[in-house]
Amino acid sequence: MRIGHAAAALTILAGIVPAGAEIATAQRKSGYDFMARTTQAMQDGDTSNPGMLWVLDGAALWDRKAGAANRSCADCHGDAPTSMKGVAARYPEFNATLGRPINIEQRINLCRADRQQAKPLPYESKDLLALTAFVARQSRGQPIAIAEDEPTRRSVETGRAAFVRRQGQLNLSCAQCHDDNWSGRLAGNPLTQGQPTGYPIYRLEWQSLGSLQRRLRNCLTGMRAEAPALGAQELVDLELYLMSRARGMPIETPAVRP
Amino acid sequence: MAARALINVPPTAKRGEIVVIKALISHEMESGFRPNAVGQLIPRNIIKEFVCTYNGVEVFRAEFFSAISANPFLSFTTVATESGTVTMTWKGDNGFFATESVAIAVE
């Protein structure tokens, strides 16, 4: 299977155009547009989208008191559909105290540590995915709006540098597939542009919900590169770059992907 | 957390109309064929049976096997005869049991 992928990748790269620029705004397409109609229908219905199972779990967690402070998310933030609307469209966001960008998962865990005095939830755990999906669901339809200030811009550039850097045993960069060859196919599957519009996503291959970082690590492993650990700053910077690259595209959380 | 189900039954229907019922339930559907990190088989844990009754009368039944995906989704039809309750029941390994009821108004 792996070898098949590699061979297909090399075939595609044989006819590659010279490393191009970013995708033009008018040409940007969500992963949704590359999917089969049946998978699109699955995502569209709130009772057929399995990601909604996590959103409902997240809604329950939102109201549950936790930690030494015995406080729930709702005690501070109140009604999530109002207070969390548009929040996911701004993340990852530069955190001035920490001096680096943080993603929603890290924001939730900061809240847990500071306000609830509770243990942080492990990355990719069911509870963290559920809370993230619930918070991000409140931004569905909102355009991605990453800040354009100076510190954010610096991190975006770091992310972009990682995106165009060739790495791994196959000596591939993210951009070679997702900027230069997104209209092509890899081993029969559409390559797609890698627009992070619907995370956390319910991926049929995973039979589960998963974060953007899980997806990124997935791609890096396929390139036979060394994938940074979940929560690593390299991955947050890459997330930030991808979100800034998708600026203006609507949030679809929880998206379904094949 | 208990199993969570998402049910879609039209709240109202005309008498004699064919209605589509959709049911999605959270379940890992562990096939029983996968080895764990040390090579031992992970025991099977699947839903084995789904039954839907409409005012106590069985209208749909399904048997599940190892190859069914996690969080299985079913879509089927029935004829709206009278107002009442549509009840769905899932049973499986390790005593798994879940049930959901929804009202349907027929005019």
JSON list of N, CA and C in Angstrom, two decimals, chain A residues 42 46-54 56-58 60-61 64 126-127 202 207-208, chain B residues 1-2 4-8 22-29 68-73:
[
{"chain": "A", "resi": 42, "resn": "MET", "atom": "N", "xyz": [-24.01, 13.14, 3.76]},
{"chain": "A", "resi": 42, "resn": "MET", "atom": "CA", "xyz": [-23.74, 12.69, 5.12]},
{"chain": "A", "resi": 42, "resn": "MET", "atom": "C", "xyz": [-23.35, 13.88, 6.01]},
{"chain": "A", "resi": 46, "resn": "ASP", "atom": "N", "xyz": [-27.74, 17.03, 10.04]},
{"chain": "A", "resi": 46, "resn": "ASP", "atom": "CA", "xyz": [-27.29, 16.96, 11.44]},
{"chain": "A", "resi": 46, "resn": "ASP", "atom": "C", "xyz": [-27.62, 15.63, 12.10]},
{"chain": "A", "resi": 47, "resn": "THR", "atom": "N", "xyz": [-28.51, 14.83, 11.48]},
{"chain": "A", "resi": 47, "resn": "THR", "atom": "CA", "xyz": [-28.76, 13.51, 12.06]},
{"chain": "A", "resi": 47, "resn": "THR", "atom": "C", "xyz": [-28.06, 12.40, 11.26]},
{"chain": "A", "resi": 48, "resn": "SER", "atom": "N", "xyz": [-27.33, 12.77, 10.20]},
{"chain": "A", "resi": 48, "resn": "SER", "atom": "CA", "xyz": [-26.57, 11.75, 9.48]},
{"chain": "A", "resi": 48, "resn": "SER", "atom": "C", "xyz": [-25.07, 11.98, 9.62]},
{"chain": "A", "resi": 49, "resn": "ASN", "atom": "N", "xyz": [-24.68, 13.13, 10.16]},
{"chain": "A", "resi": 49, "resn": "ASN", "atom": "CA", "xyz": [-23.27, 13.47, 10.33]},
{"chain": "A", "resi": 49, "resn": "ASN", "atom": "C", "xyz": [-22.77, 12.90, 11.66]},
{"chain": "A", "resi": 50, "resn": "PRO", "atom": "N", "xyz": [-21.90, 11.87, 11.61]},
{"chain": "A", "resi": 50, "resn": "PRO", "atom": "CA", "xyz": [-21.46, 11.25, 12.86]},
{"chain": "A", "resi": 50, "resn": "PRO", "atom": "C", "xyz": [-20.67, 12.21, 13.75]},
{"chain": "A", "resi": 51, "resn": "GLY", "atom": "N", "xyz": [-20.12, 13.27, 13.17]},
{"chain": "A", "resi": 51, "resn": "GLY", "atom": "CA", "xyz": [-19.41, 14.27, 13.97]},
{"chain": "A", "resi": 51, "resn": "GLY", "atom": "C", "xyz": [-20.32, 14.91, 15.01]},
{"chain": "A", "resi": 52, "resn": "MET", "atom": "N", "xyz": [-21.62, 14.93, 14.72]},
{"chain": "A", "resi": 52, "resn": "MET", "atom": "CA", "xyz": [-22.58, 15.54, 15.66]},
{"chain": "A", "resi": 52, "resn": "MET", "atom": "C", "xyz": [-22.64, 14.76, 16.97]},
{"chain": "A", "resi": 53, "resn": "LEU", "atom": "N", "xyz": [-22.25, 13.47, 16.96]},
{"chain": "A", "resi": 53, "resn": "LEU", "atom": "CA", "xyz": [-22.21, 12.70, 18.21]},
{"chain": "A", "resi": 53, "resn": "LEU", "atom": "C", "xyz": [-21.22, 13.34, 19.18]},
{"chain": "A", "resi": 54, "resn": "TRP", "atom": "N", "xyz": [-20.08, 13.80, 18.64]},
{"chain": "A", "resi": 54, "resn": "TRP", "atom": "CA", "xyz": [-19.06, 14.46, 19.47]},
{"chain": "A", "resi": 54, "resn": "TRP", "atom": "C", "xyz": [-19.54, 15.84, 19.89]},
{"chain": "A", "resi": 56, "resn": "LEU", "atom": "N", "xyz": [-22.57, 16.76, 20.47]},
{"chain": "A", "resi": 56, "resn": "LEU", "atom": "CA", "xyz": [-23.52, 16.59, 21.58]},
{"chain": "A", "resi": 56, "resn": "LEU", "atom": "C", "xyz": [-22.79, 16.26, 22.88]},
{"chain": "A", "resi": 57, "resn": "ASP", "atom": "N", "xyz": [-21.75, 15.41, 22.79]},
{"chain": "A", "resi": 57, "resn": "ASP", "atom": "CA", "xyz": [-20.94, 15.12, 23.98]},
{"chain": "A", "resi": 57, "resn": "ASP", "atom": "C", "xyz": [-20.30, 16.42, 24.50]},
{"chain": "A", "resi": 58, "resn": "GLY", "atom": "N", "xyz": [-19.82, 17.23, 23.55]},
{"chain": "A", "resi": 58, "resn": "GLY", "atom": "CA", "xyz": [-19.18, 18.50, 23.92]},
{"chain": "A", "resi": 58, "resn": "GLY", "atom": "C", "xyz": [-20.16, 19.44, 24.61]},
{"chain": "A", "resi": 60, "resn": "ALA", "atom": "N", "xyz": [-22.60, 18.58, 26.47]},
{"chain": "A", "resi": 60, "resn": "ALA", "atom": "CA", "xyz": [-22.77, 18.09, 27.85]},
{"chain": "A", "resi": 60, "resn": "ALA", "atom": "C", "xyz": [-21.57, 18.50, 28.70]},
{"chain": "A", "resi": 61, "resn": "LEU", "atom": "N", "xyz": [-20.36, 18.41, 28.11]},
{"chain": "A", "resi": 61, "resn": "LEU", "atom": "CA", "xyz": [-19.15, 18.78, 28.86]},
{"chain": "A", "resi": 61, "resn": "LEU", "atom": "C", "xyz": [-19.11, 20.28, 29.15]},
{"chain": "A", "resi": 64, "resn": "ARG", "atom": "N", "xyz": [-20.77, 20.88, 32.33]},
{"chain": "A", "resi": 64, "resn": "ARG", "atom": "CA", "xyz": [-20.35, 20.08, 33.49]},
{"chain": "A", "resi": 64, "resn": "ARG", "atom": "C", "xyz": [-19.27, 20.80, 34.30]},
{"chain": "A", "resi": 126, "resn": "LYS", "atom": "N", "xyz": [-11.13, 11.78, 23.70]},
{"chain": "A", "resi": 126, "resn": "LYS", "atom": "CA", "xyz": [-12.52, 11.94, 23.28]},
{"chain": "A", "resi": 126, "resn": "LYS", "atom": "C", "xyz": [-13.10, 13.25, 23.82]},
{"chain": "A", "resi": 127, "resn": "ASP", "atom": "N", "xyz": [-12.79, 13.58, 25.09]},
{"chain": "A", "resi": 127, "resn": "ASP", "atom": "CA", "xyz": [-13.36, 14.78, 25.70]},
{"chain": "A", "resi": 127, "resn": "ASP", "atom": "C", "xyz": [-12.84, 16.06, 25.04]},
{"chain": "A", "resi": 202, "resn": "TYR", "atom": "N", "xyz": [-14.84, 14.29, 10.99]},
{"chain": "A", "resi": 202, "resn": "TYR", "atom": "CA", "xyz": [-15.12, 12.85, 11.09]},
{"chain": "A", "resi": 202, "resn": "TYR", "atom": "C", "xyz": [-14.56, 12.24, 9.82]},
{"chain": "A", "resi": 207, "resn": "GLN", "atom": "N", "xyz": [-12.83, 6.18, 11.12]},
{"chain": "A", "resi": 207, "resn": "GLN", "atom": "CA", "xyz": [-14.02, 5.73, 11.84]},
{"chain": "A", "resi": 207, "resn": "GLN", "atom": "C", "xyz": [-14.19, 6.54, 13.11]},
{"chain": "A", "resi": 208, "resn": "SER", "atom": "N", "xyz": [-13.75, 7.78, 13.09]},
{"chain": "A", "resi": 208, "resn": "SER", "atom": "CA", "xyz": [-13.75, 8.57, 14.31]},
{"chain": "A", "resi": 208, "resn": "SER", "atom": "C", "xyz": [-13.52, 10.04, 13.97]},
{"chain": "B", "resi": 1, "resn": "MET", "atom": "N", "xyz": [-19.48, 7.46, 28.98]},
{"chain": "B", "resi": 1, "resn": "MET", "atom": "CA", "xyz": [-20.71, 8.09, 28.50]},
{"chain": "B", "resi": 1, "resn": "MET", "atom": "C", "xyz": [-21.58, 7.05, 27.79]},
{"chain": "B", "resi": 2, "resn": "ALA", "atom": "N", "xyz": [-22.85, 7.13, 28.06]},
{"chain": "B", "resi": 2, "resn": "ALA", "atom": "CA", "xyz": [-23.78, 6.19, 27.41]},
{"chain": "B", "resi": 2, "resn": "ALA", "atom": "C", "xyz": [-23.79, 6.42, 25.90]},
{"chain": "B", "resi": 4, "resn": "ARG", "atom": "N", "xyz": [-24.85, 7.49, 22.38]},
{"chain": "B", "resi": 4, "resn": "ARG", "atom": "CA", "xyz": [-25.63, 8.63, 21.94]},
{"chain": "B", "resi": 4, "resn": "ARG", "atom": "C", "xyz": [-26.22, 8.30, 20.57]},
{"chain": "B", "resi": 5, "resn": "ALA", "atom": "N", "xyz": [-27.49, 8.60, 20.36]},
{"chain": "B", "resi": 5, "resn": "ALA", "atom": "CA", "xyz": [-28.13, 8.28, 19.08]},
{"chain": "B", "resi": 5, "resn": "ALA", "atom": "C", "xyz": [-28.70, 9.54, 18.46]},
{"chain": "B", "resi": 6, "resn": "LEU", "atom": "N", "xyz": [-28.66, 9.59, 17.13]},
{"chain": "B", "resi": 6, "resn": "LEU", "atom": "CA", "xyz": [-29.27, 10.69, 16.39]},
{"chain": "B", "resi": 6, "resn": "LEU", "atom": "C", "xyz": [-30.38, 10.08, 15.54]},
{"chain": "B", "resi": 7, "resn": "ILE", "atom": "N", "xyz": [-31.61, 10.52, 15.78]},
{"chain": "B", "resi": 7, "resn": "ILE", "atom": "CA", "xyz": [-32.77, 9.93, 15.12]},
{"chain": "B", "resi": 7, "resn": "ILE", "atom": "C", "xyz": [-33.43, 10.98, 14.24]},
{"chain": "B", "resi": 8, "resn": "ASN", "atom": "N", "xyz": [-33.84, 10.59, 13.06]},
{"chain": "B", "resi": 8, "resn": "ASN", "atom": "CA", "xyz": [-34.57, 11.51, 12.19]},
{"chain": "B", "resi": 8, "resn": "ASN", "atom": "C", "xyz": [-35.86, 10.84, 11.72]},
{"chain": "B", "resi": 22, "resn": "LYS", "atom": "N", "xyz": [-34.29, 7.66, 9.81]},
{"chain": "B", "resi": 22, "resn": "LYS", "atom": "CA", "xyz": [-32.83, 7.54, 9.83]},
{"chain": "B", "resi": 22, "resn": "LYS", "atom": "C", "xyz": [-32.36, 7.42, 11.26]},
{"chain": "B", "resi": 23, "resn": "ALA", "atom": "N", "xyz": [-31.41, 6.53, 11.50]},
{"chain": "B", "resi": 23, "resn": "ALA", "atom": "CA", "xyz": [-30.91, 6.32, 12.85]},
{"chain": "B", "resi": 23, "resn": "ALA", "atom": "C", "xyz": [-29.40, 6.14, 12.83]},
{"chain": "B", "resi": 24, "resn": "LEU", "atom": "N", "xyz": [-28.72, 6.95, 13.65]},
{"chain": "B", "resi": 24, "resn": "LEU", "atom": "CA", "xyz": [-27.26, 6.89, 13.77]},
{"chain": "B", "resi": 24, "resn": "LEU", "atom": "C", "xyz": [-26.95, 6.70, 15.24]},
{"chain": "B", "resi": 25, "resn": "ILE", "atom": "N", "xyz": [-26.07, 5.76, 15.58]},
{"chain": "B", "resi": 25, "resn": "ILE", "atom": "CA", "xyz": [-25.74, 5.55, 16.99]},
{"chain": "B", "resi": 25, "resn": "ILE", "atom": "C", "xyz": [-24.23, 5.50, 17.19]},
{"chain": "B", "resi": 26, "resn": "SER", "atom": "N", "xyz": [-23.76, 6.00, 18.33]},
{"chain": "B", "resi": 26, "resn": "SER", "atom": "CA", "xyz": [-22.32, 5.95, 18.60]},
{"chain": "B", "resi": 26, "resn": "SER", "atom": "C", "xyz": [-21.97, 4.57, 19.14]},
{"chain": "B", "resi": 27, "resn": "HIS", "atom": "N", "xyz": [-21.06, 3.90, 18.46]},
{"chain": "B", "resi": 27, "resn": "HIS", "atom": "CA", "xyz": [-20.59, 2.59, 18.88]},
{"chain": "B", "resi": 27, "resn": "HIS", "atom": "C", "xyz": [-19.29, 2.30, 18.16]},
{"chain": "B", "resi": 28, "resn": "GLU", "atom": "N", "xyz": [-18.30, 1.77, 18.89]},
{"chain": "B", "resi": 28, "resn": "GLU", "atom": "CA", "xyz": [-16.99, 1.56, 18.26]},
{"chain": "B", "resi": 28, "resn": "GLU", "atom": "C", "xyz": [-16.98, 0.42, 17.24]},
{"chain": "B", "resi": 29, "resn": "MET", "atom": "N", "xyz": [-17.91, -0.55, 17.35]},
{"chain": "B", "resi": 29, "resn": "MET", "atom": "CA", "xyz": [-17.98, -1.69, 16.42]},
{"chain": "B", "resi": 29, "resn": "MET", "atom": "C", "xyz": [-16.60, -2.33, 16.23]},
{"chain": "B", "resi": 68, "resn": "ILE", "atom": "N", "xyz": [-19.53, -4.14, 9.74]},
{"chain": "B", "resi": 68, "resn": "ILE", "atom": "CA", "xyz": [-20.28, -2.88, 9.79]},
{"chain": "B", "resi": 68, "resn": "ILE", "atom": "C", "xyz": [-19.39, -1.81, 10.44]},
{"chain": "B", "resi": 69, "resn": "SER", "atom": "N", "xyz": [-19.44, -0.60, 9.90]},
{"chain": "B", "resi": 69, "resn": "SER", "atom": "CA", "xyz": [-18.57, 0.49, 10.36]},
{"chain": "B", "resi": 69, "resn": "SER", "atom": "C", "xyz": [-18.88, 0.91, 11.79]},
{"chain": "B", "resi": 70, "resn": "ALA", "atom": "N", "xyz": [-17.96, 1.67, 12.38]},
{"chain": "B", "resi": 70, "resn": "ALA", "atom": "CA", "xyz": [-18.23, 2.31, 13.67]},
{"chain": "B", "resi": 70, "resn": "ALA", "atom": "C", "xyz": [-19.36, 3.33, 13.47]},
{"chain": "B", "resi": 71, "resn": "ASN", "atom": "N", "xyz": [-20.07, 3.64, 14.54]},
{"chain": "B", "resi": 71, "resn": "ASN", "atom": "CA", "xyz": [-21.17, 4.60, 14.51]},
{"chain": "B", "resi": 71, "resn": "ASN", "atom": "C", "xyz": [-22.14, 4.31, 13.37]},
{"chain": "B", "resi": 72, "resn": "PRO", "atom": "N", "xyz": [-22.74, 3.10, 13.34]},
{"chain": "B", "resi": 72, "resn": "PRO", "atom": "CA", "xyz": [-23.54, 2.69, 12.18]},
{"chain": "B", "resi": 72, "resn": "PRO", "atom": "C", "xyz": [-24.77, 3.57, 11.97]},
{"chain": "B", "resi": 73, "resn": "PHE", "atom": "N", "xyz": [-25.04, 3.82, 10.69]},
{"chain": "B", "resi": 73, "resn": "PHE", "atom": "CA", "xyz": [-26.14, 4.68, 10.25]},
{"chain": "B", "resi": 73, "resn": "PHE", "atom": "C", "xyz": [-27.10, 3.85, 9.42]}
]
